[in-house]
XYZ file of C-alpha atoms in Angstrom:
245
model
C 186.645 102.807 155.297
C 189.843 104.771 155.843
C 189.575 108.545 156.403
C 192.729 110.659 156.673
C 192.695 113.520 159.185
C 195.781 115.641 158.600
C 196.457 118.068 161.432
C 195.293 121.013 159.326
C 192.008 119.199 158.609
C 191.234 118.650 162.288
C 189.521 121.232 164.501
C 192.347 123.548 165.569
C 191.952 126.034 168.391
C 194.191 128.400 170.380
C 193.175 129.912 173.743
C 194.771 131.705 176.727
C 196.342 134.366 174.472
C 198.100 131.755 172.370
C 199.460 129.790 175.327
C 197.291 126.688 174.839
C 197.185 125.153 171.359
C 194.898 122.223 170.547
C 194.187 120.068 167.516
C 191.161 117.830 167.732
C 190.604 114.746 165.563
C 187.155 114.356 167.159
C 184.965 117.315 168.107
C 181.319 118.274 168.118
C 179.999 121.388 166.388
C 183.040 121.521 164.102
C 183.863 120.247 160.620
C 181.909 117.198 159.462
C 185.063 115.091 159.107
C 185.806 115.305 162.858
C 182.260 114.729 164.151
C 181.699 112.237 167.014
C 181.219 108.591 166.093
C 180.550 105.300 167.897
C 180.836 106.220 171.616
C 183.768 108.627 171.058
C 182.536 112.199 171.557
C 185.690 114.329 171.792
C 189.466 113.985 171.439
C 191.844 116.886 171.942
C 195.623 116.928 171.656
C 196.993 120.021 173.408
C 200.305 121.765 174.075
C 200.817 124.340 176.833
C 203.200 127.036 175.587
C 203.066 128.580 179.060
C 201.370 127.595 182.311
C 197.571 127.544 181.987
C 194.685 126.927 184.341
C 191.144 125.815 183.610
C 188.921 126.987 186.456
C 186.304 124.869 188.196
C 183.722 123.661 185.662
C 181.049 120.914 185.588
C 180.681 117.615 183.746
C 178.046 114.889 183.847
C 177.382 111.581 182.118
C 180.612 111.358 180.146
C 183.686 109.257 180.893
C 186.642 111.616 180.484
C 190.240 110.425 180.198
C 193.387 112.553 180.241
C 196.739 111.115 179.143
C 199.881 113.078 180.039
C 202.308 112.705 177.134
C 204.878 115.261 178.348
C 205.072 117.608 181.339
C 202.617 117.552 184.234
C 199.095 118.505 185.306
C 197.593 119.144 188.736
C 193.926 118.171 189.011
C 191.167 118.983 191.515
C 187.624 117.658 191.522
C 184.619 117.753 193.804
C 184.501 113.941 194.058
C 187.891 113.643 195.798
C 188.281 117.268 197.024
C 192.085 117.102 196.720
C 194.710 118.364 194.256
C 196.373 115.417 192.501
C 199.595 115.644 190.442
C 199.850 113.744 187.157
C 203.211 113.281 185.440
C 204.247 112.157 181.968
C 202.975 108.627 181.330
C 200.149 108.904 183.888
C 196.468 109.091 183.027
C 193.221 109.787 184.816
C 189.688 108.526 184.379
C 186.794 110.752 185.413
C 183.426 109.031 185.508
C 181.371 112.194 185.780
C 178.070 110.273 186.024
C 175.517 112.290 188.047
C 177.834 115.292 188.002
C 181.024 116.769 189.402
C 183.201 119.815 188.932
C 186.927 119.873 188.319
C 189.802 122.191 187.477
C 193.285 121.727 186.045
C 196.649 123.501 186.294
C 198.827 122.666 183.322
C 202.565 123.351 183.473
C 204.547 124.991 180.688
C 205.630 122.492 178.048
C 202.927 119.936 178.837
C 201.444 117.871 176.018
C 198.354 115.775 176.649
C 195.257 114.092 175.292
C 191.797 114.664 176.710
C 189.226 112.203 175.405
C 185.498 111.977 176.157
C 183.368 108.848 175.780
C 179.643 108.269 176.103
C 179.470 105.086 178.244
C 175.647 105.132 178.025
C 174.907 108.658 179.181
C 171.267 108.092 180.058
C 172.268 105.364 182.536
C 175.513 106.805 183.943
C 173.796 110.027 185.053
C 172.016 107.855 187.630
C 175.345 106.844 189.264
C 177.633 108.626 191.705
C 180.716 110.242 190.118
C 184.237 108.913 190.611
C 187.833 109.776 189.756
C 190.834 107.441 189.404
C 194.521 108.113 188.699
C 196.729 105.566 186.988
C 200.530 105.780 187.195
C 202.959 105.050 184.358
C 204.766 102.416 186.477
C 201.676 100.205 186.290
C 201.615 100.177 182.472
C 204.827 98.579 181.282
C 205.271 97.909 177.555
C 204.711 94.385 176.299
C 205.251 92.828 172.877
C 201.885 92.265 171.206
C 201.781 90.904 167.657
C 205.463 91.750 167.347
C 204.977 95.423 168.304
C 206.054 97.097 171.553
C 202.715 98.087 173.104
C 201.323 99.848 176.173
C 197.753 98.764 176.934
C 196.023 101.608 178.768
C 192.449 100.344 178.515
C 191.066 96.957 177.535
C 192.079 93.335 177.986
C 195.365 93.165 179.889
C 194.928 96.547 181.613
C 194.166 97.273 185.262
C 192.149 100.359 184.335
C 188.483 100.154 185.300
C 186.257 101.944 182.785
C 182.534 102.164 182.088
C 182.612 102.474 178.299
C 181.883 99.010 176.851
C 184.131 97.484 174.205
C 186.798 100.163 174.621
C 190.492 99.551 173.941
C 193.254 102.201 174.075
C 196.862 101.403 173.184
C 200.178 103.071 172.379
C 202.441 101.404 169.818
C 206.207 101.927 169.425
C 207.946 101.244 166.118
C 211.649 100.870 165.327
C 213.231 102.468 162.282
C 212.675 100.729 158.956
C 209.828 98.683 160.425
C 206.780 97.336 158.632
C 203.852 95.589 160.290
C 200.463 94.271 159.313
C 198.178 95.043 162.252
C 195.129 92.827 162.702
C 191.876 94.739 163.229
C 188.381 93.766 164.316
C 186.029 94.337 161.388
C 183.144 95.102 163.780
C 185.146 97.879 165.474
C 185.949 101.464 164.583
C 189.421 102.928 165.164
C 191.214 106.232 165.244
C 195.007 106.071 165.015
C 196.932 109.221 166.025
C 200.577 109.724 165.008
C 202.396 110.663 168.205
C 205.839 110.659 166.636
C 207.467 110.248 163.251
C 206.526 109.904 159.599
C 204.575 106.839 158.574
C 202.758 105.133 155.745
C 199.387 103.652 156.729
C 197.941 101.517 153.950
C 200.179 103.531 151.628
C 198.988 106.951 152.897
C 201.701 109.320 154.152
C 201.088 110.735 157.646
C 203.255 112.695 160.053
C 203.217 113.760 163.714
C 199.751 114.952 164.877
C 197.952 113.524 161.848
C 195.258 110.902 162.427
C 193.241 108.343 160.510
C 189.759 106.914 161.132
C 189.163 103.311 160.179
C 186.160 101.001 160.091
C 185.155 97.765 158.368
C 188.783 96.693 157.827
C 190.507 93.515 159.017
C 194.137 94.616 158.751
C 196.290 97.705 158.489
C 199.756 97.995 156.992
C 202.018 100.385 158.916
C 205.534 101.450 157.902
C 208.081 103.712 159.628
C 211.420 104.744 158.099
C 212.615 106.140 161.437
C 211.336 105.244 164.902
C 207.798 106.373 165.630
C 204.697 105.997 167.780
C 200.978 105.517 167.235
C 198.194 105.932 169.811
C 194.879 104.354 168.984
C 191.335 103.995 170.256
C 189.125 101.052 169.353
C 185.364 101.175 169.949
C 182.387 99.136 168.723
C 181.306 100.426 165.315
C 177.720 100.538 166.593
C 177.182 100.828 170.377
C 174.318 98.759 171.784
C 172.738 101.891 173.306
C 171.658 105.325 172.099
C 174.466 107.883 172.369
C 173.677 111.359 173.611
C 174.345 112.918 170.167
C 172.543 110.301 168.036
């Protein structure tokens, strides 16, 4: 299965008087094509046109990751009780578990992902919450299957996460490049185009488009000019009941 999610077909939302613009390839309560799947509940790509602040608000059960693509974010939560700066290339992992509250100050020009996973909600709510920052210096690119790759989560990463079977990577492509990426047929994937125009299995995609994939063993990717993909791999069927299933 290969499902295209052009930016205009995702869940698009603008808040803070037009100063915070988000497109969401995964969201609950929205269009059917962006509904949660596997253990992936929510994925938002956002741009701050001006400085924005999300006040203190609660979370529980979910594992929430924020990746700073450009700009910076200051974060406060009731687990650490300190304000923590995050710069471009950094990411944070909130294991909200039995519950915490947090707030964020997002600087003008910031671009980030916020992604929510169900790591087995009905078990994690029994655990104490935690928060961990990861710095860009600890995630140097490597060459994996011929492609320049940053491994944020999964085998080869120092990140400690609760969600089982999770892999998150960022791929960098040179101009006029063509690769056949090997996939796990028992996994589901969402690839997000961070930069450039690409052909994925012959389908034309551009920046901020995405594609969902399952039950495939390989993926042909082409870039005419340099580009980037960010992808999430999860088990097609988690071995526990998700909170929305």
